[in-house]
């Protein structure tokens, strides 16, 4: 059963703290059960009240709309692997406890696009995925060579991967897959074999994202790994492009897609929109820059006074982002916008993406600049659902210390800047 934390429903008998036991006789054990069984027009809700008594409430969704309830969080199925590249193992101590939780939950994969390895699924889990048609799922593969995969996941005697994938796609479950590229381990001939093996399961296995391994400064007692350098990025892109050419002829799509970081490290142009075949892996950092580059320009606007803004980013975008903003904002008069690329002291300077910046690093960087801005714009992916950075700082903390308004941006300069500009136009 699920404990209700918030309800927007006509029935006054239903309130936070009550537990939803069943819908139309079907037991409700987690959020998936609720979503699966609450789609009928007429619902009989079995409720356990806070005092332990039970009631049955009838709800007519055709009259009152979908049943809108929020619940206390489900317990997460945890990961028992010890991946050689696991990012959580590389975090410094002293961060909030939730950051150290290694999830491996097929429910989170379906609901939120989290990647799973399939290594902790029971027979009941497989049957439930198939019965509920939980599609698509997002699978971390890394290698289809079972011995190499066991080494990379840090666990022996794993259930063979390809029979698991075959079982899912045979049941009509669509899959998106990921390879974390570790130079000298699963690249080159291993990468080609992995991608080729996965391509044989197309179209239900519809894409492979290749992302560079992320290495922090906190890898003491962990396996030695080489970073993806400009040279290895060039090599990886050349190899992927050859595979894409073959797949376009055989599958009518590129099938395998490198993360944006490869293009920046290799100093190559970001591909056109058509390259990404509908952006199937954009949440994995594959095509985000193209969407940014393709976003609409702001219209001509004359501000009544000079407005100064600064956009925060990671070191990876230090050179590219100013060019993008100059193009998108060129028709705005009296608007000066700077870019502040922040070195990551929290995790180490090898972490260059904006989504892993800490609030304190951002504050120190802006304070050092002795900035005199009207507004600070944050990157869109550096805050969690509670509005906190990795180090538990908040935008309000930065704003209070610098006495400057702080706004969380999005991937569109238009959507980010227009509300600000309207105040001064």
Short mmCIF file of C-alpha atoms in Angstrom, two decimals:
data_model
loop_
_atom_site.label_atom_id
_atom_site.label_comp_id
_atom_site.label_asym_id
_atom_site.label_seq_id
_atom_site.Cartn_x
_atom_site.Cartn_y
_atom_site.Cartn_z
CA UNK A 1 0.00 0.00 0.00
CA UNK A 2 1.02 3.63 -0.51
CA UNK A 3 0.83 6.42 2.05
CA UNK A 4 -0.82 9.55 0.62
CA UNK A 5 1.14 12.79 1.02
CA UNK A 6 -1.13 15.08 -1.02
CA UNK A 7 -4.57 14.72 -2.59
CA UNK A 8 -6.65 16.89 -4.88
CA UNK A 9 -9.96 15.09 -4.82
CA UNK A 10 -13.57 15.94 -4.14
CA UNK A 11 -13.89 13.27 -1.40
CA UNK A 12 -13.33 14.94 2.00
CA UNK A 13 -12.79 11.53 3.65
CA UNK A 14 -9.49 11.12 1.81
CA UNK A 15 -6.61 13.04 3.36
CA UNK A 16 -2.81 13.01 3.70
CA UNK A 17 -1.61 10.23 5.96
CA UNK A 18 -4.20 7.76 4.69
CA UNK A 19 -2.94 4.67 2.84
CA UNK A 20 -4.20 3.47 -0.53
CA UNK A 21 -4.51 -0.29 -0.18
CA UNK A 22 -6.22 -1.32 -3.43
CA UNK A 23 -8.00 -0.02 -6.53
CA UNK A 24 -10.87 -2.11 -7.92
CA UNK A 25 -9.58 -5.03 -5.89
CA UNK A 26 -6.01 -4.75 -7.19
CA UNK A 27 -3.36 -4.36 -4.46
CA UNK A 28 -1.36 -1.12 -4.69
CA UNK A 29 2.24 -1.66 -3.63
CA UNK A 30 4.04 1.14 -5.46
CA UNK A 31 3.59 4.03 -7.87
CA UNK A 32 3.56 1.73 -10.89
CA UNK A 33 0.60 -0.17 -9.48
CA UNK A 34 -1.21 3.11 -8.94
CA UNK A 35 -0.55 4.37 -12.46
CA UNK A 36 -1.48 1.01 -13.99
CA UNK A 37 -4.74 0.50 -12.09
CA UNK A 38 -6.06 4.08 -11.85
CA UNK A 39 -6.87 4.57 -15.54
CA UNK A 40 -10.46 3.26 -15.47
CA UNK A 41 -13.37 5.70 -15.38
CA UNK A 42 -14.89 4.23 -12.22
CA UNK A 43 -12.62 3.41 -9.29
CA UNK A 44 -13.26 1.73 -5.97
CA UNK A 45 -10.53 2.81 -3.57
CA UNK A 46 -9.76 0.72 -0.50
CA UNK A 47 -8.35 3.15 2.06
CA UNK A 48 -6.70 2.49 5.42
CA UNK A 49 -7.19 5.55 7.60
CA UNK A 50 -4.59 6.91 9.95
CA UNK A 51 -6.43 5.37 12.90
CA UNK A 52 -6.23 1.91 11.30
CA UNK A 53 -9.84 1.70 10.15
CA UNK A 54 -10.63 0.86 6.53
CA UNK A 55 -13.07 2.52 4.15
CA UNK A 56 -14.12 2.08 0.54
CA UNK A 57 -14.43 5.25 -1.51
CA UNK A 58 -15.93 5.40 -4.98
CA UNK A 59 -14.39 7.80 -7.48
CA UNK A 60 -15.82 8.66 -10.92
CA UNK A 61 -12.92 9.83 -13.11
CA UNK A 62 -15.27 10.54 -16.02
CA UNK A 63 -16.94 13.25 -13.90
CA UNK A 64 -14.09 14.54 -11.74
CA UNK A 65 -11.07 13.89 -13.98
CA UNK A 66 -8.03 11.66 -13.36
CA UNK A 67 -7.37 10.64 -9.78
CA UNK A 68 -4.62 12.99 -8.59
CA UNK A 69 -2.74 11.70 -5.57
CA UNK A 70 0.81 12.12 -4.40
CA UNK A 71 2.51 9.55 -2.22
CA UNK A 72 5.47 9.26 0.07
CA UNK A 73 8.50 7.97 -1.87
CA UNK A 74 8.77 4.27 -2.72
CA UNK A 75 11.80 2.39 -1.40
CA UNK A 76 14.33 2.26 -4.24
CA UNK A 77 15.81 -1.02 -5.46
CA UNK A 78 19.54 -0.64 -4.87
CA UNK A 79 22.51 -1.45 -7.09
CA UNK A 80 24.85 -4.17 -5.84
CA UNK A 81 27.42 -3.75 -8.60
CA UNK A 82 30.84 -2.20 -8.06
CA UNK A 83 31.40 -0.60 -11.44
CA UNK A 84 34.99 0.47 -12.03
CA UNK A 85 33.72 3.87 -13.19
CA UNK A 86 30.86 4.32 -10.70
CA UNK A 87 30.41 8.05 -10.15
CA UNK A 88 28.94 7.61 -6.67
CA UNK A 89 32.10 5.84 -5.52
CA UNK A 90 34.01 8.97 -6.61
CA UNK A 91 32.06 11.49 -4.55
CA UNK A 92 33.76 13.30 -1.66
CA UNK A 93 32.49 12.72 1.86
CA UNK A 94 30.14 15.07 3.64
CA UNK A 95 27.47 15.47 0.95
CA UNK A 96 23.79 14.73 1.61
CA UNK A 97 23.00 11.06 2.11
CA UNK A 98 20.73 10.74 -0.93
CA UNK A 99 23.69 11.37 -3.27
CA UNK A 100 25.33 8.14 -2.12
CA UNK A 101 22.29 5.99 -2.95
CA UNK A 102 23.05 3.69 -5.89
CA UNK A 103 19.72 2.95 -7.53
CA UNK A 104 19.11 0.03 -9.86
CA UNK A 105 15.35 0.17 -10.19
CA UNK A 106 13.47 -0.76 -13.35
CA UNK A 107 10.56 1.40 -12.16
CA UNK A 108 12.78 4.49 -12.16
CA UNK A 109 14.05 3.50 -15.61
CA UNK A 110 10.50 3.46 -16.97
CA UNK A 111 9.25 6.53 -15.10
CA UNK A 112 12.33 8.78 -15.30
CA UNK A 113 14.75 7.32 -17.85
CA UNK A 114 17.32 6.11 -15.29
CA UNK A 115 19.79 3.57 -16.64
CA UNK A 116 19.79 0.07 -15.17
CA UNK A 117 22.01 -2.98 -15.81
CA UNK A 118 19.34 -5.71 -15.43
CA UNK A 119 21.61 -7.47 -12.92
CA UNK A 120 19.13 -7.45 -10.02
CA UNK A 121 15.90 -8.43 -11.80
CA UNK A 122 13.97 -11.40 -10.45
CA UNK A 123 11.65 -13.57 -12.50
CA UNK A 124 8.74 -11.69 -10.94
CA UNK A 125 10.30 -8.40 -12.06
CA UNK A 126 10.57 -9.60 -15.66
CA UNK A 127 6.98 -10.82 -15.61
CA UNK A 128 5.77 -7.51 -14.22
CA UNK A 129 7.69 -5.47 -16.81
CA UNK A 130 6.13 -7.55 -19.58
CA UNK A 131 2.61 -7.64 -18.10
CA UNK A 132 2.53 -3.86 -17.54
CA UNK A 133 4.41 -3.22 -20.78
CA UNK A 134 6.91 -0.91 -19.12
CA UNK A 135 8.36 0.58 -22.27
CA UNK A 136 10.81 2.07 -23.00
CA UNK A 137 13.52 1.01 -20.56
CA UNK A 138 17.07 2.41 -20.45
CA UNK A 139 19.86 -0.15 -20.14
CA UNK A 140 23.54 0.33 -19.29
CA UNK A 141 25.43 -2.21 -21.39
CA UNK A 142 29.09 -1.09 -21.57
CA UNK A 143 30.08 -4.34 -23.31
CA UNK A 144 28.37 -7.39 -24.77
CA UNK A 145 31.47 -9.45 -23.99
CA UNK A 146 30.30 -11.12 -20.78
CA UNK A 147 33.75 -11.34 -19.15
CA UNK A 148 34.53 -7.70 -19.93
CA UNK A 149 31.10 -6.67 -18.73
CA UNK A 150 31.62 -8.52 -15.44
CA UNK A 151 34.94 -6.73 -15.00
CA UNK A 152 33.42 -3.33 -15.70
CA UNK A 153 30.45 -3.93 -13.39
CA UNK A 154 32.72 -5.36 -10.70
CA UNK A 155 30.64 -8.46 -10.19
CA UNK A 156 31.03 -12.08 -11.30
CA UNK A 157 28.48 -14.68 -12.39
CA UNK A 158 26.06 -12.10 -13.78
CA UNK A 159 23.05 -13.34 -15.74
CA UNK A 160 23.98 -13.19 -19.45
CA UNK A 161 22.92 -9.87 -20.94
CA UNK A 162 21.79 -10.75 -24.46
CA UNK A 163 19.15 -13.33 -23.43
CA UNK A 164 17.70 -10.72 -21.07
CA UNK A 165 17.56 -8.11 -23.83
CA UNK A 166 16.06 -10.63 -26.24
CA UNK A 167 13.36 -11.58 -23.76
CA UNK A 168 12.34 -7.95 -23.31
CA UNK A 169 12.27 -7.00 -26.96
CA UNK A 170 10.44 -10.22 -27.84
CA UNK A 171 7.69 -9.01 -25.50
CA UNK A 172 7.53 -5.66 -27.31
CA UNK A 173 9.54 -3.66 -24.77
CA UNK A 174 11.53 -0.88 -26.44
CA UNK A 175 15.05 -0.34 -25.17
CA UNK A 176 17.59 2.48 -25.27
CA UNK A 177 21.12 1.52 -24.28
CA UNK A 178 24.26 3.21 -23.05
CA UNK A 179 27.99 2.56 -23.19
CA UNK A 180 30.27 4.44 -20.77
CA UNK A 181 33.47 4.62 -22.79
CA UNK A 182 36.61 3.86 -20.79
CA UNK A 183 39.73 4.30 -22.97
CA UNK A 184 41.83 1.16 -23.19
CA UNK A 185 39.07 -1.03 -21.73
CA UNK A 186 35.86 -1.10 -23.77
CA UNK A 187 36.78 1.13 -26.70
CA UNK A 188 37.94 0.35 -30.25
CA UNK A 189 37.35 -3.31 -31.16
CA UNK A 190 35.24 -3.84 -28.03
CA UNK A 191 33.04 -0.85 -28.82
CA UNK A 192 32.50 -2.05 -32.39
CA UNK A 193 31.55 -5.52 -31.22
CA UNK A 194 29.17 -4.16 -28.58
CA UNK A 195 27.38 -1.78 -30.93
CA UNK A 196 27.20 -4.38 -33.70
CA UNK A 197 25.72 -6.97 -31.33
CA UNK A 198 23.10 -4.49 -30.14
CA UNK A 199 22.23 -3.43 -33.69
CA UNK A 200 21.01 -6.97 -34.39
CA UNK A 201 18.16 -6.29 -31.97
CA UNK A 202 16.92 -3.23 -33.85
CA UNK A 203 14.22 -1.81 -34.02
CA UNK A 204 12.97 -2.60 -30.48
CA UNK A 205 16.50 -1.91 -29.28
CA UNK A 206 16.50 1.42 -31.00
CA UNK A 207 19.59 3.37 -29.91
CA UNK A 208 23.01 3.30 -28.27
CA UNK A 209 24.48 6.35 -26.53
CA UNK A 210 28.26 6.45 -26.09
CA UNK A 211 29.26 8.73 -23.22
CA UNK A 212 32.75 9.50 -21.86
CA UNK A 213 33.75 8.17 -18.47
CA UNK A 214 33.65 10.85 -15.77
CA UNK A 215 36.58 10.86 -13.35
CA UNK A 216 36.61 13.02 -10.23
CA UNK A 217 39.54 13.93 -7.99
CA UNK A 218 38.28 11.46 -5.36
CA UNK A 219 39.31 8.09 -6.83
CA UNK A 220 41.56 6.90 -4.00
CA UNK A 221 41.62 3.07 -3.77
CA UNK A 222 39.61 2.78 -7.01
CA UNK A 223 40.84 1.17 -10.26
CA UNK A 224 43.07 3.36 -12.41
CA UNK A 225 41.20 4.70 -15.42
CA UNK A 226 42.29 6.99 -18.24
CA UNK A 227 40.14 10.00 -19.10
CA UNK A 228 38.74 10.70 -22.53
CA UNK A 229 41.23 13.17 -24.04
CA UNK A 230 40.96 15.23 -27.22
CA UNK A 231 42.92 12.50 -29.03
CA UNK A 232 40.71 9.66 -27.79
CA UNK A 233 37.61 11.75 -28.56
CA UNK A 234 38.78 12.11 -32.17
CA UNK A 235 39.42 8.37 -32.40
CA UNK A 236 36.03 7.52 -30.92
CA UNK A 237 34.17 9.91 -33.23
CA UNK A 238 35.94 8.52 -36.30
CA UNK A 239 35.01 4.98 -35.29
CA UNK A 240 31.40 5.87 -34.48
CA UNK A 241 30.95 7.75 -37.74
CA UNK A 242 32.06 4.68 -39.72
CA UNK A 243 29.53 2.54 -37.88
CA UNK A 244 26.82 5.16 -38.41
CA UNK A 245 27.44 5.15 -42.15
CA UNK A 246 26.88 1.39 -42.28
CA UNK A 247 23.79 1.57 -40.07
CA UNK A 248 22.21 4.27 -42.22
CA UNK A 249 22.31 1.90 -45.18
CA UNK A 250 21.13 -1.15 -43.22
CA UNK A 251 18.76 0.35 -40.60
CA UNK A 252 17.90 3.74 -42.14
CA UNK A 253 19.14 5.49 -38.98
CA UNK A 254 22.50 6.11 -37.31
CA UNK A 255 21.61 3.91 -34.30
CA UNK A 256 24.71 4.86 -32.26
CA UNK A 257 25.21 8.44 -31.03
CA UNK A 258 28.18 10.03 -29.23
CA UNK A 259 27.65 12.44 -26.34
CA UNK A 260 28.17 16.14 -26.99
CA UNK A 261 31.41 16.14 -24.99
CA UNK A 262 33.18 14.17 -27.70
CA UNK A 263 32.57 16.92 -30.28
CA UNK A 264 33.79 19.66 -27.94
CA UNK A 265 36.92 17.74 -26.92
CA UNK A 266 37.67 16.91 -30.56
CA UNK A 267 36.97 20.53 -31.61
CA UNK A 268 34.44 19.44 -34.20
CA UNK A 269 31.23 21.12 -35.23
CA UNK A 270 28.05 20.04 -33.50
CA UNK A 271 26.02 17.99 -36.04
CA UNK A 272 22.72 19.14 -37.51
CA UNK A 273 19.34 18.17 -36.06
CA UNK A 274 18.91 15.39 -38.63
CA UNK A 275 22.01 13.64 -37.27
CA UNK A 276 20.19 12.72 -34.05
CA UNK A 277 17.18 10.90 -35.60
CA UNK A 278 14.66 12.48 -33.25
CA UNK A 279 16.99 12.84 -30.23
CA UNK A 280 16.30 9.46 -28.57
CA UNK A 281 19.11 9.94 -26.03
CA UNK A 282 19.00 13.67 -25.30
CA UNK A 283 18.64 13.15 -21.53
CA UNK A 284 22.03 11.39 -21.65
CA UNK A 285 23.72 14.49 -23.05
CA UNK A 286 23.38 13.43 -26.69
CA UNK A 287 22.15 16.35 -28.77
CA UNK A 288 21.54 18.95 -26.05
CA UNK A 289 23.98 21.34 -27.70
CA UNK A 290 22.27 20.99 -31.06
CA UNK A 291 18.95 21.84 -29.45
CA UNK A 292 20.58 24.88 -27.85
CA UNK A 293 22.12 25.97 -31.15
CA UNK A 294 18.81 25.46 -32.96
CA UNK A 295 16.72 27.33 -30.42
CA UNK A 296 14.97 30.50 -31.54
CA UNK A 297 16.59 33.92 -31.48
CA UNK A 298 15.17 36.61 -29.29
CA UNK A 299 13.24 39.36 -31.08
CA UNK A 300 14.45 42.94 -31.33
CA UNK A 301 13.96 44.59 -27.95
CA UNK A 302 15.07 48.01 -26.68
CA UNK A 303 15.59 48.10 -22.94
CA UNK A 304 14.86 51.32 -21.09
CA UNK A 305 18.14 51.01 -19.19
CA UNK A 306 21.36 49.05 -19.35
CA UNK A 307 20.92 45.49 -18.06
CA UNK A 308 23.86 43.30 -17.14
CA UNK A 309 23.56 39.54 -16.70
CA UNK A 310 26.01 36.70 -16.21
CA UNK A 311 25.44 33.09 -17.27
CA UNK A 312 27.15 30.39 -15.20
CA UNK A 313 28.52 27.31 -16.96
CA UNK A 314 31.14 24.59 -16.63
CA UNK A 315 34.60 24.78 -18.19
CA UNK A 316 33.50 22.55 -21.09
CA UNK A 317 31.33 25.35 -22.51
CA UNK A 318 33.72 28.22 -21.81
CA UNK A 319 34.38 28.97 -25.49
CA UNK A 320 31.18 27.77 -27.16
CA UNK A 321 28.51 29.37 -24.97
CA UNK A 322 29.55 33.02 -25.55
CA UNK A 323 29.24 32.46 -29.31
CA UNK A 324 25.79 30.93 -28.93
CA UNK A 325 24.50 33.72 -26.70
CA UNK A 326 25.92 36.42 -28.95
CA UNK A 327 23.98 34.93 -31.85
CA UNK A 328 20.70 34.47 -29.97
CA UNK A 329 20.73 37.89 -28.28
CA UNK A 330 22.19 40.08 -31.02
CA UNK A 331 18.96 42.05 -31.52
CA UNK A 332 18.64 43.12 -27.86
CA UNK A 333 19.72 46.71 -27.19
CA UNK A 334 21.13 47.73 -23.80
CA UNK A 335 21.65 44.11 -22.72
CA UNK A 336 25.14 42.94 -21.78
CA UNK A 337 25.54 39.27 -20.95
CA UNK A 338 28.76 37.64 -19.78
CA UNK A 339 29.67 33.99 -19.36
CA UNK A 340 31.32 32.79 -16.16
CA UNK A 341 32.97 29.38 -16.61
CA UNK A 342 33.39 27.80 -13.17
CA UNK A 343 36.19 25.41 -12.28
CA UNK A 344 34.86 22.47 -10.29
CA UNK A 345 36.68 22.43 -6.95
CA UNK A 346 34.09 20.14 -5.35
CA UNK A 347 34.72 17.15 -7.63
CA UNK A 348 37.99 18.15 -9.32
CA UNK A 349 38.91 20.14 -12.42
CA UNK A 350 38.50 17.10 -14.68
CA UNK A 351 34.72 17.45 -14.20
CA UNK A 352 33.84 20.19 -16.66
CA UNK A 353 30.08 19.88 -17.22
CA UNK A 354 27.72 22.45 -15.74
CA UNK A 355 25.32 19.91 -14.24
CA UNK A 356 27.85 18.86 -11.57
CA UNK A 357 28.75 22.30 -10.26
CA UNK A 358 28.42 23.06 -6.57
CA UNK A 359 26.86 26.26 -5.30
CA UNK A 360 29.92 27.23 -3.30
CA UNK A 361 32.17 26.99 -6.38
CA UNK A 362 29.76 29.23 -8.29
CA UNK A 363 29.67 31.74 -5.44
CA UNK A 364 33.46 31.87 -5.08
CA UNK A 365 33.94 32.30 -8.81
CA UNK A 366 31.50 35.20 -9.04
CA UNK A 367 32.81 36.82 -5.87
CA UNK A 368 36.36 36.67 -7.25
CA UNK A 369 35.17 38.51 -10.35
CA UNK A 370 33.78 41.28 -8.14
CA UNK A 371 30.73 41.18 -10.36
CA UNK A 372 28.25 44.00 -10.65
CA UNK A 373 25.36 42.26 -12.37
CA UNK A 374 21.61 42.76 -12.31
CA UNK A 375 20.92 39.02 -12.52
CA UNK A 376 22.79 35.71 -12.37
CA UNK A 377 21.55 32.90 -14.65
CA UNK A 378 22.26 29.32 -13.61
CA UNK A 379 22.61 26.34 -15.96
CA UNK A 380 19.39 24.30 -16.11
CA UNK A 381 20.73 20.97 -14.86
CA UNK A 382 22.73 21.88 -11.74
CA UNK A 383 19.79 21.79 -9.29
CA UNK A 384 17.85 18.78 -8.04
CA UNK A 385 14.08 18.59 -7.64
CA UNK A 386 14.39 20.36 -4.28
CA UNK A 387 16.30 23.27 -5.80
CA UNK A 388 19.66 22.28 -4.28
CA UNK A 389 23.16 22.00 -5.71
CA UNK A 390 25.31 18.92 -5.03
CA UNK A 391 26.77 20.61 -1.93
CA UNK A 392 23.32 21.57 -0.56
CA UNK A 393 23.73 25.23 -1.44
CA UNK A 394 20.67 26.87 -2.99
CA UNK A 395 20.27 29.75 -5.47
CA UNK A 396 18.96 31.77 -2.55
CA UNK A 397 22.27 31.25 -0.72
CA UNK A 398 24.22 32.69 -3.66
CA UNK A 399 21.76 35.54 -4.06
CA UNK A 400 21.94 36.50 -0.39
CA UNK A 401 25.76 36.50 -0.30
CA UNK A 402 26.16 38.51 -3.52
CA UNK A 403 22.99 40.60 -3.15
CA UNK A 404 22.06 39.78 -6.76
CA UNK A 405 18.94 37.94 -7.99
CA UNK A 406 19.66 34.39 -9.16
CA UNK A 407 17.49 32.66 -11.78
CA UNK A 408 17.61 29.00 -12.81
CA UNK A 409 17.77 28.93 -16.61
CA UNK A 410 16.68 26.35 -19.14
CA UNK A 411 18.09 25.01 -22.42
CA UNK A 412 16.47 27.81 -24.41
CA UNK A 413 17.97 31.34 -24.22
CA UNK A 414 14.58 32.65 -25.39
CA UNK A 415 12.64 31.01 -22.56
CA UNK A 416 15.29 31.95 -20.00
CA UNK A 417 15.80 35.58 -20.96
CA UNK A 418 12.39 36.80 -22.15
CA UNK A 419 10.75 37.05 -18.68
CA UNK A 420 13.76 39.06 -17.47
CA UNK A 421 13.87 41.34 -20.50
CA UNK A 422 10.13 42.09 -20.36
CA UNK A 423 10.63 43.76 -16.99
CA UNK A 424 12.96 46.34 -18.51
CA UNK A 425 11.54 46.84 -22.01
#
